[in-house]
PDB file of C-alpha atoms in Angstrom:
ATOM      1  CA  UNK A   1      56.797  -0.090  20.983  1.00 57.00           C
ATOM      2  CA  UNK A   2      56.708   1.795  17.769  1.00 66.00           C
ATOM      3  CA  UNK A   3      59.249   4.434  17.517  1.00 71.00           C
ATOM      4  CA  UNK A   4      58.657   7.459  15.378  1.00 71.00           C
ATOM      5  CA  UNK A   5      61.877   8.437  13.775  1.00 79.00           C
ATOM      6  CA  UNK A   6      62.897  10.157  10.582  1.00 83.00           C
ATOM      7  CA  UNK A   7      62.814   6.947   8.558  1.00 84.00           C
ATOM      8  CA  UNK A   8      59.203   6.410   9.481  1.00 82.00           C
ATOM      9  CA  UNK A   9      58.340   9.969   8.476  1.00 85.00           C
ATOM     10  CA  UNK A  10      60.256   9.633   5.196  1.00 91.00           C
ATOM     11  CA  UNK A  11      58.448   6.337   4.484  1.00 89.00           C
ATOM     12  CA  UNK A  12      55.106   7.972   5.266  1.00 91.00           C
ATOM     13  CA  UNK A  13      55.949  10.943   3.117  1.00 95.00           C
ATOM     14  CA  UNK A  14      57.148   8.634   0.312  1.00 96.00           C
ATOM     15  CA  UNK A  15      53.907   6.650   0.579  1.00 96.00           C
ATOM     16  CA  UNK A  16      51.771   9.821   0.339  1.00 96.00           C
ATOM     17  CA  UNK A  17      53.805  11.052  -2.653  1.00 97.00           C
ATOM     18  CA  UNK A  18      53.488   7.589  -4.243  1.00 95.00           C
ATOM     19  CA  UNK A  19      49.685   7.661  -3.748  1.00 93.00           C
ATOM     20  CA  UNK A  20      49.467  11.173  -5.263  1.00 93.00           C
ATOM     21  CA  UNK A  21      51.588  10.122  -8.257  1.00 93.00           C
ATOM     22  CA  UNK A  22      49.546   6.914  -8.727  1.00 91.00           C
ATOM     23  CA  UNK A  23      46.358   8.927  -8.458  1.00 88.00           C
ATOM     24  CA  UNK A  24      47.538  11.405 -11.082  1.00 88.00           C
ATOM     25  CA  UNK A  25      49.025   8.838 -13.467  1.00 90.00           C
ATOM     26  CA  UNK A  26      46.955   5.687 -12.981  1.00 89.00           C
ATOM     27  CA  UNK A  27      43.712   6.023 -11.001  1.00 89.00           C
ATOM     28  CA  UNK A  28      42.357   9.269 -12.462  1.00 89.00           C
ATOM     29  CA  UNK A  29      42.686   8.129 -16.138  1.00 89.00           C
ATOM     30  CA  UNK A  30      41.133   4.758 -15.268  1.00 92.00           C
ATOM     31  CA  UNK A  31      38.268   6.498 -13.458  1.00 92.00           C
ATOM     32  CA  UNK A  32      37.795   8.796 -16.480  1.00 93.00           C
ATOM     33  CA  UNK A  33      37.740   5.782 -18.820  1.00 95.00           C
ATOM     34  CA  UNK A  34      35.209   4.015 -16.557  1.00 95.00           C
ATOM     35  CA  UNK A  35      33.043   7.160 -16.376  1.00 97.00           C
ATOM     36  CA  UNK A  36      33.112   7.521 -20.197  1.00 97.00           C
ATOM     37  CA  UNK A  37      32.294   3.819 -20.569  1.00 97.00           C
ATOM     38  CA  UNK A  38      29.307   4.195 -18.210  1.00 97.00           C
ATOM     39  CA  UNK A  39      28.113   7.238 -20.174  1.00 97.00           C
ATOM     40  CA  UNK A  40      28.509   5.308 -23.450  1.00 98.00           C
ATOM     41  CA  UNK A  41      26.615   2.296 -22.081  1.00 97.00           C
ATOM     42  CA  UNK A  42      23.854   4.519 -20.678  1.00 97.00           C
ATOM     43  CA  UNK A  43      23.503   6.448 -23.945  1.00 97.00           C
ATOM     44  CA  UNK A  44      23.386   3.184 -25.935  1.00 97.00           C
ATOM     45  CA  UNK A  45      20.815   1.781 -23.503  1.00 97.00           C
ATOM     46  CA  UNK A  46      18.673   4.921 -23.842  1.00 97.00           C
ATOM     47  CA  UNK A  47      19.041   4.814 -27.629  1.00 97.00           C
ATOM     48  CA  UNK A  48      18.115   1.112 -27.728  1.00 97.00           C
ATOM     49  CA  UNK A  49      15.112   1.783 -25.494  1.00 97.00           C
ATOM     50  CA  UNK A  50      14.030   4.622 -27.806  1.00 97.00           C
ATOM     51  CA  UNK A  51      14.429   2.398 -30.889  1.00 96.00           C
ATOM     52  CA  UNK A  52      12.453  -0.341 -29.160  1.00 97.00           C
ATOM     53  CA  UNK A  53       9.617   2.103 -28.431  1.00 97.00           C
ATOM     54  CA  UNK A  54       9.692   3.330 -32.026  1.00 97.00           C
ATOM     55  CA  UNK A  55       9.596  -0.272 -33.270  1.00 97.00           C
ATOM     56  CA  UNK A  56       6.574  -1.004 -31.070  1.00 97.00           C
ATOM     57  CA  UNK A  57       4.826   2.119 -32.367  1.00 97.00           C
ATOM     58  CA  UNK A  58       5.621   1.104 -35.949  1.00 97.00           C
ATOM     59  CA  UNK A  59       4.293  -2.415 -35.300  1.00 97.00           C
ATOM     60  CA  UNK A  60       1.058  -0.962 -33.930  1.00 97.00           C
ATOM     61  CA  UNK A  61       0.815   1.435 -36.877  1.00 97.00           C
ATOM     62  CA  UNK A  62       1.531  -1.430 -39.303  1.00 97.00           C
ATOM     63  CA  UNK A  63      -1.201  -3.549 -37.716  1.00 96.00           C
ATOM     64  CA  UNK A  64      -3.652  -0.636 -37.903  1.00 97.00           C
ATOM     65  CA  UNK A  65      -2.731   0.014 -41.536  1.00 97.00           C
ATOM     66  CA  UNK A  66      -3.165  -3.667 -42.410  1.00 97.00           C
ATOM     67  CA  UNK A  67      -6.545  -3.749 -40.649  1.00 97.00           C
ATOM     68  CA  UNK A  68      -7.655  -0.551 -42.388  1.00 97.00           C
ATOM     69  CA  UNK A  69      -6.498  -1.867 -45.775  1.00 97.00           C
ATOM     70  CA  UNK A  70      -8.314  -5.161 -45.204  1.00 97.00           C
ATOM     71  CA  UNK A  71     -11.486  -3.275 -44.282  1.00 97.00           C
ATOM     72  CA  UNK A  72     -11.174  -1.105 -47.390  1.00 96.00           C
ATOM     73  CA  UNK A  73     -10.620  -4.208 -49.541  1.00 97.00           C
ATOM     74  CA  UNK A  74     -13.645  -5.927 -48.037  1.00 96.00           C
ATOM     75  CA  UNK A  75     -15.753  -2.827 -48.669  1.00 97.00           C
ATOM     76  CA  UNK A  76     -14.459  -2.533 -52.244  1.00 97.00           C
ATOM     77  CA  UNK A  77     -15.085  -6.227 -52.923  1.00 96.00           C
ATOM     78  CA  UNK A  78     -18.589  -5.910 -51.472  1.00 96.00           C
ATOM     79  CA  UNK A  79     -19.285  -2.888 -53.693  1.00 96.00           C
ATOM     80  CA  UNK A  80     -17.927  -4.643 -56.790  1.00 96.00           C
ATOM     81  CA  UNK A  81     -20.000  -7.754 -56.061  1.00 95.00           C
ATOM     82  CA  UNK A  82     -23.129  -5.667 -55.483  1.00 94.00           C
ATOM     83  CA  UNK A  83     -22.511  -3.733 -58.704  1.00 95.00           C
ATOM     84  CA  UNK A  84     -21.902  -6.965 -60.622  1.00 94.00           C
ATOM     85  CA  UNK A  85     -25.055  -8.517 -59.185  1.00 93.00           C
ATOM     86  CA  UNK A  86     -27.030  -5.396 -60.055  1.00 93.00           C
ATOM     87  CA  UNK A  87     -25.601  -5.366 -63.561  1.00 94.00           C
ATOM     88  CA  UNK A  88     -26.278  -9.088 -64.003  1.00 93.00           C
ATOM     89  CA  UNK A  89     -29.825  -8.634 -62.730  1.00 93.00           C
ATOM     90  CA  UNK A  90     -30.336  -5.712 -65.114  1.00 94.00           C
ATOM     91  CA  UNK A  91     -28.912  -7.737 -68.012  1.00 93.00           C
ATOM     92  CA  UNK A  92     -31.196 -10.661 -67.176  1.00 93.00           C
ATOM     93  CA  UNK A  93     -34.189  -8.335 -66.941  1.00 94.00           C
ATOM     94  CA  UNK A  94     -33.261  -6.679 -70.248  1.00 93.00           C
ATOM     95  CA  UNK A  95     -32.862 -10.089 -71.893  1.00 93.00           C
ATOM     96  CA  UNK A  96     -36.250 -11.211 -70.538  1.00 94.00           C
ATOM     97  CA  UNK A  97     -37.871  -8.032 -71.813  1.00 95.00           C
ATOM     98  CA  UNK A  98     -36.236  -8.491 -75.213  1.00 93.00           C
ATOM     99  CA  UNK A  99     -37.342 -12.135 -75.402  1.00 94.00           C
ATOM    100  CA  UNK A 100     -40.899 -11.177 -74.375  1.00 94.00           C
ATOM    101  CA  UNK A 101     -40.942  -8.484 -77.057  1.00 94.00           C
ATOM    102  CA  UNK A 102     -39.672 -10.944 -79.678  1.00 93.00           C
ATOM    103  CA  UNK A 103     -42.266 -13.521 -78.616  1.00 94.00           C
ATOM    104  CA  UNK A 104     -45.010 -10.906 -78.829  1.00 93.00           C
ATOM    105  CA  UNK A 105     -43.791  -9.816 -82.265  1.00 94.00           C
ATOM    106  CA  UNK A 106     -43.757 -13.444 -83.452  1.00 93.00           C
ATOM    107  CA  UNK A 107     -47.258 -13.998 -82.017  1.00 93.00           C
ATOM    108  CA  UNK A 108     -48.534 -10.878 -83.738  1.00 91.00           C
ATOM    109  CA  UNK A 109     -46.881 -11.969 -86.975  1.00 92.00           C
ATOM    110  CA  UNK A 110     -48.382 -15.463 -86.672  1.00 92.00           C
ATOM    111  CA  UNK A 111     -51.822 -14.002 -85.916  1.00 89.00           C
ATOM    112  CA  UNK A 112     -51.608 -11.778 -89.007  1.00 90.00           C
ATOM    113  CA  UNK A 113     -50.422 -14.684 -91.145  1.00 89.00           C
ATOM    114  CA  UNK A 114     -53.174 -16.939 -89.806  1.00 89.00           C
ATOM    115  CA  UNK A 115     -55.753 -14.220 -90.436  1.00 87.00           C
ATOM    116  CA  UNK A 116     -54.418 -13.750 -93.963  1.00 86.00           C
ATOM    117  CA  UNK A 117     -54.440 -17.517 -94.558  1.00 86.00           C
ATOM    118  CA  UNK A 118     -57.894 -17.731 -93.057  1.00 85.00           C
ATOM    119  CA  UNK A 119     -59.062 -15.011 -95.455  1.00 84.00           C
ATOM    120  CA  UNK A 120     -57.421 -16.758 -98.385  1.00 83.00           C
ATOM    121  CA  UNK A 121     -58.879 -20.119 -97.330  1.00 82.00           C
ATOM    122  CA  UNK A 122     -62.321 -18.589 -96.853  1.00 81.00           C
ATOM    123  CA  UNK A 123     -62.230 -16.987-100.260  1.00 82.00           C
ATOM    124  CA  UNK A 124     -60.885 -20.214-101.763  1.00 82.00           C
ATOM    125  CA  UNK A 125     -63.549 -22.282-100.015  1.00 80.00           C
ATOM    126  CA  UNK A 126     -66.227 -19.818-101.051  1.00 78.00           C
ATOM    127  CA  UNK A 127     -64.951 -19.851-104.610  1.00 83.00           C
ATOM    128  CA  UNK A 128     -64.722 -23.663-104.653  1.00 81.00           C
ATOM    129  CA  UNK A 129     -68.129 -23.952-103.063  1.00 79.00           C
ATOM    130  CA  UNK A 130     -69.601 -21.469-105.508  1.00 78.00           C
ATOM    131  CA  UNK A 131     -68.005 -23.354-108.388  1.00 83.00           C
ATOM    132  CA  UNK A 132     -69.240 -26.635-107.071  1.00 82.00           C
ATOM    133  CA  UNK A 133     -72.758 -25.311-106.557  1.00 81.00           C
ATOM    134  CA  UNK A 134     -72.738 -23.660-109.938  1.00 80.00           C
ATOM    135  CA  UNK A 135     -71.505 -26.789-111.645  1.00 80.00           C
ATOM    136  CA  UNK A 136     -74.156 -28.885-109.855  1.00 78.00           C
ATOM    137  CA  UNK A 137     -76.869 -26.482-110.893  1.00 74.00           C
ATOM    138  CA  UNK A 138     -75.580 -26.408-114.379  1.00 74.00           C
ATOM    139  CA  UNK A 139     -75.369 -30.147-114.594  1.00 74.00           C
ATOM    140  CA  UNK A 140     -78.932 -30.366-113.238  1.00 70.00           C
ATOM    141  CA  UNK A 141     -79.987 -27.704-115.659  1.00 65.00           C
ATOM    142  CA  UNK A 142     -78.421 -29.555-118.520  1.00 63.00           C
ATOM    143  CA  UNK A 143     -79.967 -32.773-117.380  1.00 63.00           C
ATOM    144  CA  UNK A 144     -83.341 -31.119-117.083  1.00 63.00           C
ATOM    145  CA  UNK A 145     -82.958 -29.505-120.491  1.00 61.00           C
ATOM    146  CA  UNK A 146     -82.197 -32.671-122.220  1.00 59.00           C
TER     147      UNK A 146
END
């Protein structure tokens, strides 16, 4: 059987003192280091999770901004094209009006010139005809008088 004597008690007491010394010198600092490491890992994990959420929010915001900018660009391009088409249409209409006015002015000028030439030709024809008739009468008169 096991005998309990003073050696056993001294060994037990030595073991308890050894455990207390090991706890104070070795286990407690290691446990503190492990606790600090866990806190550090947890804080880094929380920080990384927060950064990840911020990155997702920024990606969503970036996509929204790109979409909004594209919509604004499309609207601006549409407005510029409409303005250019309107301006081109106005320029074409103005050019047509100007050409019509020039054509009308040329027609009016040609009508006046033709009327003036017609008047000149009429007076010339009348004068030539009158001369011709007069000369015929005079030649008949001279022939009759002879």
